[in-house]
């Protein structure tokens, strides 16, 4: 299966063409609203190798919520729980279960980012707020994207502290080592029936993103189900948000299952990059993280065929990859290795992808069929196919 490039003249030119009224330097943090932040933090430390980083709660003067911040290389996760029944955080968890509330983006000018996006039609979540402590100041402002998900603009050029004003360093005696997770490669959103193009246009008009890859239901389908996906990227290519919508099939697609259980649109998966997927996935498995089952033997037998030229540069042993159920795909520029966890909370909603890029810039289109068949086996087990 081939990925369809919407523009033929190459990514660099696309990125030049993207409107840069909203320069984004990277992902600043991802905030989850969860039922029990203390226990979720322990899970991400123990199983995913995150380190304790910052904390805010009753001890720092907050009355209504608590947040634990975790770090691994460039990735910062914030886990937040309400401390009373009246909080909108609690309402969010009641409706959606544990999930991603805020995808924060690192910007040079949060006020301008907010003004430019609201001017272009974004719905406001939070007007610019200046937060200060002895280390300086941070400006934050937020807009809604799909569902109840928020993009927060974070301007920290005048801040020397670790995370944000209001947080204190979180010291812990329990510090599991990193498992090699480096940065967020992409984050995928699931939106409702017929809404993909609405959100593609929203990212184009409001955020100045470009649509550089598309997959339709003729490309992404199995015997039973189908979906459509378009990949949106910002001007420098650092932020990539694929957007999925369900398509008609014989049975219920994984996107419909997500929408039913999340009760709306939201973040489907977070893809995290590693330089050594064999080590990272081996460690995740040893710590109890469950992954989708391996594609059949025929899939691995066909790898040399599919990789062609790129086989020469491949350092990993196919047998080792197969043992861990890691999938392999290639495009013109190289290959990539990837694997998907099962959902990491009780509802079949958010999951993680671990990805190692060896030159390839795609999203593993050649793996979609095997991947979705594996997800369907899980759905069948849950009675939701
Ligand atoms: Fe992905």
Short mmCIF file of C-alpha atoms and ligand atoms in Angstrom, two decimals:
data_model
loop_
_atom_site.label_atom_id
_atom_site.label_comp_id
_atom_site.label_asym_id
_atom_site.label_seq_id
_atom_site.Cartn_x
_atom_site.Cartn_y
_atom_site.Cartn_z
CA UNK A 1 0.00 0.00 0.00
CA UNK A 2 1.31 3.43 -0.94
CA UNK A 3 0.90 6.59 1.03
CA UNK A 4 -0.64 9.31 -1.08
CA UNK A 5 1.37 12.50 -0.99
CA UNK A 6 -0.93 15.41 -1.61
CA UNK A 7 1.77 17.60 -2.99
CA UNK A 8 4.47 16.06 -5.11
CA UNK A 9 7.29 18.53 -4.70
CA UNK A 10 8.57 17.40 -1.33
CA UNK A 11 8.13 18.20 2.32
CA UNK A 12 10.62 21.07 2.55
CA UNK A 13 8.71 23.06 -0.05
CA UNK A 14 5.38 22.25 1.60
CA UNK A 15 6.68 23.51 4.90
CA UNK A 16 7.92 26.70 3.27
CA UNK A 17 4.47 27.22 1.83
CA UNK A 18 2.71 26.73 5.16
CA UNK A 19 1.59 30.00 6.60
CA UNK A 20 3.85 30.81 9.49
CA UNK A 21 1.65 33.15 11.46
CA UNK A 22 1.86 30.47 14.14
CA UNK A 23 5.49 29.37 14.57
CA UNK A 24 5.57 26.31 16.84
CA UNK A 25 8.83 25.17 18.38
CA UNK A 26 7.58 21.79 19.53
CA UNK A 27 5.27 19.99 21.94
CA UNK A 28 5.59 21.59 25.38
CA UNK A 29 3.61 19.09 27.47
CA UNK A 30 0.64 16.74 27.28
CA UNK A 31 -1.86 16.92 30.13
CA UNK A 32 -4.14 14.02 30.98
CA UNK A 33 -7.23 14.33 33.15
CA UNK A 34 -7.34 11.12 35.14
CA UNK A 35 -9.19 9.49 38.03
CA UNK A 36 -6.13 9.12 40.25
CA UNK A 37 -3.06 11.15 39.29
CA UNK A 38 -0.87 9.73 42.04
CA UNK A 39 -1.38 6.17 40.85
CA UNK A 40 -1.20 7.10 37.15
CA UNK A 41 2.15 8.80 37.82
CA UNK A 42 3.45 5.62 39.44
CA UNK A 43 2.32 3.63 36.39
CA UNK A 44 4.09 5.90 33.90
CA UNK A 45 7.26 5.90 36.03
CA UNK A 46 7.31 2.16 36.56
CA UNK A 47 6.16 0.92 33.17
CA UNK A 48 7.26 3.68 30.76
CA UNK A 49 10.45 4.85 32.49
CA UNK A 50 9.35 8.43 33.18
CA UNK A 51 11.07 10.40 35.94
CA UNK A 52 9.49 12.53 38.68
CA UNK A 53 9.73 16.16 37.64
CA UNK A 54 7.25 18.61 39.20
CA UNK A 55 4.22 18.67 41.46
CA UNK A 56 1.35 21.00 42.36
CA UNK A 57 -1.42 20.29 44.85
CA UNK A 58 -2.59 21.12 48.36
CA UNK A 59 1.02 21.56 49.54
CA UNK A 60 1.65 24.25 46.91
CA UNK A 61 -1.58 26.14 47.60
CA UNK A 62 -3.99 24.49 45.12
CA UNK A 63 -7.38 23.67 46.59
CA UNK A 64 -9.27 21.90 43.81
CA UNK A 65 -6.80 19.68 41.97
CA UNK A 66 -3.46 17.95 42.00
CA UNK A 67 -0.94 17.56 39.16
CA UNK A 68 2.08 15.30 38.87
CA UNK A 69 4.54 16.10 36.08
CA UNK A 70 6.79 13.42 34.59
CA UNK A 71 9.71 13.76 32.23
CA UNK A 72 11.71 11.55 29.91
CA UNK A 73 14.16 13.21 27.53
CA UNK A 74 12.05 15.85 25.71
CA UNK A 75 8.65 14.48 26.77
CA UNK A 76 6.66 16.01 29.62
CA UNK A 77 3.42 14.41 30.80
CA UNK A 78 1.11 16.11 33.30
CA UNK A 79 -1.39 13.96 35.20
CA UNK A 80 -4.19 15.91 36.83
CA UNK A 81 -7.06 14.85 39.10
CA UNK A 82 -9.85 16.85 40.74
CA UNK A 83 -9.99 17.09 44.54
CA UNK A 84 -13.74 17.67 44.73
CA UNK A 85 -16.95 16.75 42.92
CA UNK A 86 -17.62 20.21 41.46
CA UNK A 87 -14.53 20.41 39.28
CA UNK A 88 -14.69 20.46 35.49
CA UNK A 89 -11.74 18.06 35.65
CA UNK A 90 -13.93 15.51 37.41
CA UNK A 91 -16.71 16.08 34.88
CA UNK A 92 -14.23 15.46 32.07
CA UNK A 93 -13.14 12.16 33.63
CA UNK A 94 -16.75 11.15 34.29
CA UNK A 95 -17.64 11.66 30.63
CA UNK A 96 -14.48 10.53 28.84
CA UNK A 97 -12.62 8.35 31.31
CA UNK A 98 -8.87 9.01 31.64
CA UNK A 99 -7.67 10.83 28.56
CA UNK A 100 -5.73 13.70 27.02
CA UNK A 101 -7.15 17.13 27.81
CA UNK A 102 -4.33 19.45 26.75
CA UNK A 103 -1.80 19.23 23.94
CA UNK A 104 0.46 22.15 24.85
CA UNK A 105 2.56 23.78 22.14
CA UNK A 106 5.77 25.67 22.79
CA UNK A 107 5.65 29.13 21.20
CA UNK A 108 7.68 32.33 21.24
CA UNK A 109 4.62 34.55 21.75
CA UNK A 110 1.55 33.08 23.44
CA UNK A 111 -0.53 36.26 23.18
CA UNK A 112 0.03 36.52 19.43
CA UNK A 113 -0.62 32.77 18.96
CA UNK A 114 -3.93 33.17 20.78
CA UNK A 115 -4.96 36.33 18.92
CA UNK A 116 -4.04 34.96 15.48
CA UNK A 117 -5.90 31.67 15.99
CA UNK A 118 -8.99 33.17 17.63
CA UNK A 119 -9.12 35.77 14.84
CA UNK A 120 -9.20 32.85 12.38
CA UNK A 121 -12.08 31.13 14.13
CA UNK A 122 -10.68 29.18 17.10
CA UNK A 123 -12.93 28.87 20.14
CA UNK A 124 -11.23 30.28 23.23
CA UNK A 125 -10.42 28.02 26.17
CA UNK A 126 -8.27 30.43 28.18
CA UNK A 127 -7.31 34.03 27.47
CA UNK A 128 -3.61 34.84 27.90
CA UNK A 129 -2.53 34.48 31.54
CA UNK A 130 0.85 35.52 32.96
CA UNK A 131 2.13 33.24 35.73
CA UNK A 132 5.16 34.31 37.78
CA UNK A 133 7.50 33.04 40.44
CA UNK A 134 11.10 33.73 41.49
CA UNK A 135 12.35 32.11 38.25
CA UNK A 136 10.50 34.49 35.94
CA UNK A 137 7.24 34.35 34.06
CA UNK A 138 5.34 32.10 31.67
CA UNK A 139 2.49 33.23 29.44
CA UNK A 140 -0.15 30.66 28.55
CA UNK A 141 -3.33 30.84 26.47
CA UNK A 142 -5.56 28.09 25.11
CA UNK A 143 -7.98 27.26 22.31
CA UNK A 144 -10.27 24.31 21.78
CA UNK A 145 -9.60 21.81 19.01
CA UNK A 146 -11.75 18.68 18.33
CA UNK A 147 -14.09 17.49 21.08
CA UNK A 148 -13.12 18.93 24.46
CA UNK A 149 -9.42 18.75 23.64
CA UNK A 150 -7.36 21.93 24.02
CA UNK A 151 -4.22 23.39 22.48
CA UNK A 152 -2.41 25.48 25.06
CA UNK A 153 0.22 27.94 23.82
CA UNK A 154 3.15 28.13 26.23
CA UNK A 155 5.64 31.01 26.09
CA UNK A 156 8.55 30.35 28.42
CA UNK A 157 11.36 32.54 27.04
CA UNK A 158 11.38 34.64 30.23
CA UNK A 159 11.35 31.66 32.57
CA UNK A 160 14.36 29.94 34.11
CA UNK A 161 12.46 27.50 36.34
CA UNK A 162 11.87 23.84 35.57
CA UNK A 163 8.22 23.51 34.57
CA UNK A 164 5.70 26.24 35.32
CA UNK A 165 5.20 28.79 38.11
CA UNK A 166 3.04 27.23 40.82
CA UNK A 167 4.80 23.87 40.56
CA UNK A 168 7.56 22.71 42.83
CA UNK A 169 10.26 20.20 42.02
CA UNK A 170 9.02 16.69 42.69
CA UNK A 171 11.72 14.82 44.58
CA UNK A 172 11.22 11.08 44.88
CA UNK A 173 13.31 8.21 46.17
CA UNK A 174 11.80 6.02 43.48
CA UNK A 175 13.48 6.77 40.17
CA UNK A 176 13.26 4.02 37.54
CA UNK A 177 15.70 4.59 34.66
CA UNK A 178 14.66 5.87 31.24
CA UNK A 179 13.70 3.20 28.71
CA UNK A 180 14.82 5.35 25.78
CA UNK A 181 11.69 7.34 24.96
CA UNK A 182 12.92 10.55 23.29
CA UNK A 183 10.18 12.85 21.99
CA UNK A 184 6.61 12.87 20.69
CA UNK A 185 6.66 12.01 17.00
CA UNK A 186 2.95 12.60 16.33
CA UNK A 187 -0.41 12.62 18.08
CA UNK A 188 -3.54 11.30 16.40
CA UNK A 189 -7.09 12.55 16.86
CA UNK A 190 -10.28 10.57 16.24
CA UNK A 191 -13.22 12.68 15.10
CA UNK A 192 -16.84 11.79 14.31
CA UNK A 193 -18.48 10.62 11.09
CA UNK A 194 -17.89 13.06 8.25
CA UNK A 195 -15.88 15.46 10.44
CA UNK A 196 -12.35 14.73 9.19
CA UNK A 197 -12.38 17.37 6.48
CA UNK A 198 -13.90 19.92 8.85
CA UNK A 199 -10.92 19.49 11.17
CA UNK A 200 -8.43 19.37 8.29
CA UNK A 201 -9.77 22.75 7.22
CA UNK A 202 -9.69 23.98 10.81
CA UNK A 203 -5.98 23.10 11.11
CA UNK A 204 -5.33 24.77 7.76
CA UNK A 205 -7.31 27.95 8.40
CA UNK A 206 -6.83 28.42 12.14
CA UNK A 207 -3.35 26.98 12.73
CA UNK A 208 -1.75 27.41 9.27
CA UNK A 209 -1.02 23.67 9.01
CA UNK A 210 -0.75 21.75 5.72
CA UNK A 211 -2.25 18.38 4.81
CA UNK A 212 0.68 16.38 3.49
CA UNK A 213 -0.57 12.79 3.49
CA UNK A 214 -4.02 11.27 3.00
CA UNK A 215 -5.40 7.76 3.27
CA UNK A 216 -8.93 6.95 2.18
CA UNK A 217 -11.13 3.99 3.09
CA UNK A 218 -10.06 2.13 -0.04
CA UNK A 219 -6.52 2.17 1.33
CA UNK A 220 -7.31 1.66 5.01
CA UNK A 221 -9.64 -1.25 5.35
CA UNK A 222 -9.85 -4.88 6.33
CA UNK A 223 -12.53 -7.38 5.54
CA UNK A 224 -14.68 -5.85 8.29
CA UNK A 225 -13.95 -2.20 8.85
CA UNK A 226 -12.52 0.95 7.37
CA UNK A 227 -11.34 4.42 8.27
CA UNK A 228 -10.01 7.54 6.62
CA UNK A 229 -7.05 9.60 7.76
CA UNK A 230 -5.31 12.85 6.84
CA UNK A 231 -2.00 13.99 8.29
CA UNK A 232 -1.68 17.66 9.22
CA UNK A 233 1.70 19.27 9.84
CA UNK A 234 2.82 22.69 10.98
CA UNK A 235 5.25 24.81 8.98
CA UNK A 236 8.51 23.35 10.30
CA UNK A 237 7.25 19.76 10.40
CA UNK A 238 7.83 19.38 14.14
CA UNK A 239 4.13 19.03 14.97
CA UNK A 240 2.18 16.32 13.16
CA UNK A 241 -1.47 15.58 13.87
CA UNK A 242 -3.09 12.83 11.80
CA UNK A 243 -6.90 12.99 11.99
CA UNK A 244 -9.05 9.86 11.61
CA UNK A 245 -12.74 9.41 10.97
CA UNK A 246 -14.65 6.14 10.73
CA UNK A 247 -15.81 4.81 7.36
CA UNK A 248 -18.56 2.33 6.58
CA UNK A 249 -17.63 -1.35 6.80
CA UNK A 250 -19.32 -4.64 7.55
CA UNK A 251 -18.62 -4.26 11.26
CA UNK A 252 -17.79 -1.55 13.79
CA UNK A 253 -14.41 0.07 13.19
CA UNK A 254 -11.91 0.82 15.94
CA UNK A 255 -12.63 4.53 15.43
CA UNK A 256 -16.33 4.02 16.18
CA UNK A 257 -15.41 1.97 19.22
CA UNK A 258 -13.22 4.83 20.43
CA UNK A 259 -15.91 7.46 19.80
CA UNK A 260 -18.50 5.36 21.65
CA UNK A 261 -16.33 4.81 24.71
CA UNK A 262 -14.69 8.24 24.83
CA UNK A 263 -18.13 9.74 24.20
CA UNK A 264 -16.82 12.07 21.57
CA UNK A 265 -13.75 13.13 19.61
CA UNK A 266 -10.36 12.97 21.30
CA UNK A 267 -6.74 11.91 21.16
CA UNK A 268 -6.47 8.31 19.96
CA UNK A 269 -2.75 7.67 20.25
CA UNK A 270 0.53 9.31 21.14
CA UNK A 271 3.50 8.13 19.10
CA UNK A 272 6.81 8.34 20.94
CA UNK A 273 10.18 8.06 19.23
CA UNK A 274 13.05 5.86 20.38
CA UNK A 275 16.53 5.23 18.93
CA UNK A 276 16.47 1.59 19.98
CA UNK A 277 13.06 0.02 19.63
CA UNK A 278 14.28 -3.48 20.52
CA UNK A 279 15.51 -2.26 23.89
CA UNK A 280 12.54 0.04 24.55
CA UNK A 281 9.88 -2.53 23.67
CA UNK A 282 11.73 -5.32 25.48
CA UNK A 283 11.70 -3.18 28.65
CA UNK A 284 8.06 -2.16 28.25
CA UNK A 285 7.07 -5.81 27.91
CA UNK A 286 9.10 -6.80 30.96
CA UNK A 287 7.26 -4.12 32.96
CA UNK A 288 3.86 -5.46 31.94
CA UNK A 289 2.85 -3.20 29.04
CA UNK A 290 0.66 -5.14 26.62
CA UNK A 291 0.96 -4.73 22.87
CA UNK A 292 -1.22 -5.70 19.94
CA UNK A 293 -0.48 -9.20 18.74
CA UNK A 294 2.12 -9.87 16.04
CA UNK A 295 1.19 -9.99 12.36
CA UNK A 296 1.28 -13.50 10.84
CA UNK A 297 4.48 -15.26 9.71
CA UNK A 298 3.77 -14.33 6.09
CA UNK A 299 4.10 -10.65 7.03
CA UNK A 300 7.67 -11.19 8.28
CA UNK A 301 8.56 -13.46 5.36
CA UNK A 302 7.59 -10.64 3.02
CA UNK A 303 9.76 -7.97 4.72
CA UNK A 304 12.80 -8.24 2.38
CA UNK A 305 10.40 -7.81 -0.51
CA UNK A 306 8.74 -4.76 0.95
CA UNK A 307 11.95 -3.09 2.08
CA UNK A 308 13.79 -3.67 -1.21
CA UNK A 309 16.82 -1.35 -1.32
CA UNK A 310 16.47 -0.41 2.35
CA UNK A 311 17.22 -3.99 3.46
CA UNK A 312 20.90 -3.16 2.99
CA UNK A 313 20.81 -0.46 5.66
CA UNK A 314 18.69 -2.46 8.08
CA UNK A 315 20.66 -3.24 11.23
CA UNK A 316 17.93 -5.03 13.18
CA UNK A 317 17.40 -8.76 12.90
CA UNK A 318 13.94 -9.58 11.52
CA UNK A 319 13.63 -12.55 13.88
CA UNK A 320 14.29 -10.29 16.89
CA UNK A 321 11.68 -7.80 15.68
CA UNK A 322 9.17 -10.61 15.15
CA UNK A 323 9.76 -11.96 18.67
CA UNK A 324 8.62 -8.60 20.06
CA UNK A 325 5.82 -8.20 17.41
CA UNK A 326 7.44 -5.02 16.04
CA UNK A 327 6.24 -4.01 12.56
CA UNK A 328 8.34 -2.67 9.71
CA UNK A 329 7.48 -0.34 6.85
CA UNK A 330 9.42 1.58 4.22
CA UNK A 331 8.99 4.58 1.95
CA UNK A 332 11.31 6.15 -0.63
CA UNK A 333 13.52 7.68 2.03
CA UNK A 334 14.07 4.80 4.40
CA UNK A 335 12.33 2.45 6.77
CA UNK A 336 10.59 2.64 10.13
CA UNK A 337 9.87 0.27 12.99
CA UNK A 338 6.71 0.60 15.04
CA UNK A 339 4.44 -1.14 17.52
CA UNK A 340 1.19 -0.23 19.27
CA UNK A 341 0.18 -0.85 22.88
CA UNK A 342 -3.28 -1.98 23.86
CA UNK A 343 -5.34 0.84 25.39
CA UNK A 344 -3.70 1.99 28.63
CA UNK A 345 -6.89 2.72 30.55
CA UNK A 346 -10.08 0.77 31.28
CA UNK A 347 -12.05 2.13 28.34
CA UNK A 348 -10.76 1.04 24.90
CA UNK A 349 -9.61 4.56 24.05
CA UNK A 350 -6.07 6.01 24.26
CA UNK A 351 -3.02 3.92 23.39
CA UNK A 352 0.64 4.54 22.64
CA UNK A 353 2.80 3.88 19.59
CA UNK A 354 6.54 3.35 19.86
CA UNK A 355 8.32 4.34 16.66
CA UNK A 356 11.90 4.28 15.40
CA UNK A 357 12.47 6.17 12.17
CA UNK A 358 15.35 5.10 9.98
CA UNK A 359 14.85 7.75 7.31
CA UNK A 360 11.18 7.06 6.58
CA UNK A 361 8.85 10.03 7.08
CA UNK A 362 5.54 8.15 6.74
CA UNK A 363 3.24 6.61 9.31
CA UNK A 364 3.48 2.92 8.46
CA UNK A 365 0.77 2.76 5.78
CA UNK A 366 2.13 -0.60 4.71
CA UNK A 367 1.28 -1.89 8.20
CA UNK A 368 -2.24 -0.54 8.40
CA UNK A 369 -3.96 -3.73 7.28
CA UNK A 370 -2.02 -6.01 9.64
CA UNK A 371 -2.46 -3.47 12.43
CA UNK A 372 -6.20 -3.13 12.01
CA UNK A 373 -6.67 -6.88 11.81
CA UNK A 374 -4.85 -7.13 15.11
CA UNK A 375 -7.08 -4.42 16.63
CA UNK A 376 -10.14 -6.26 15.35
CA UNK A 377 -9.05 -9.38 17.21
CA UNK A 378 -9.02 -7.25 20.36
CA UNK A 379 -12.41 -5.76 19.53
CA UNK A 380 -13.82 -9.25 18.99
CA UNK A 381 -12.56 -10.17 22.49
CA UNK A 382 -14.33 -7.11 23.91
CA UNK A 383 -17.52 -7.81 21.96
CA UNK A 384 -17.25 -4.42 20.27
CA UNK A 385 -16.49 -5.38 16.67
FE1 LIG B 1 0.73 6.70 14.62
#
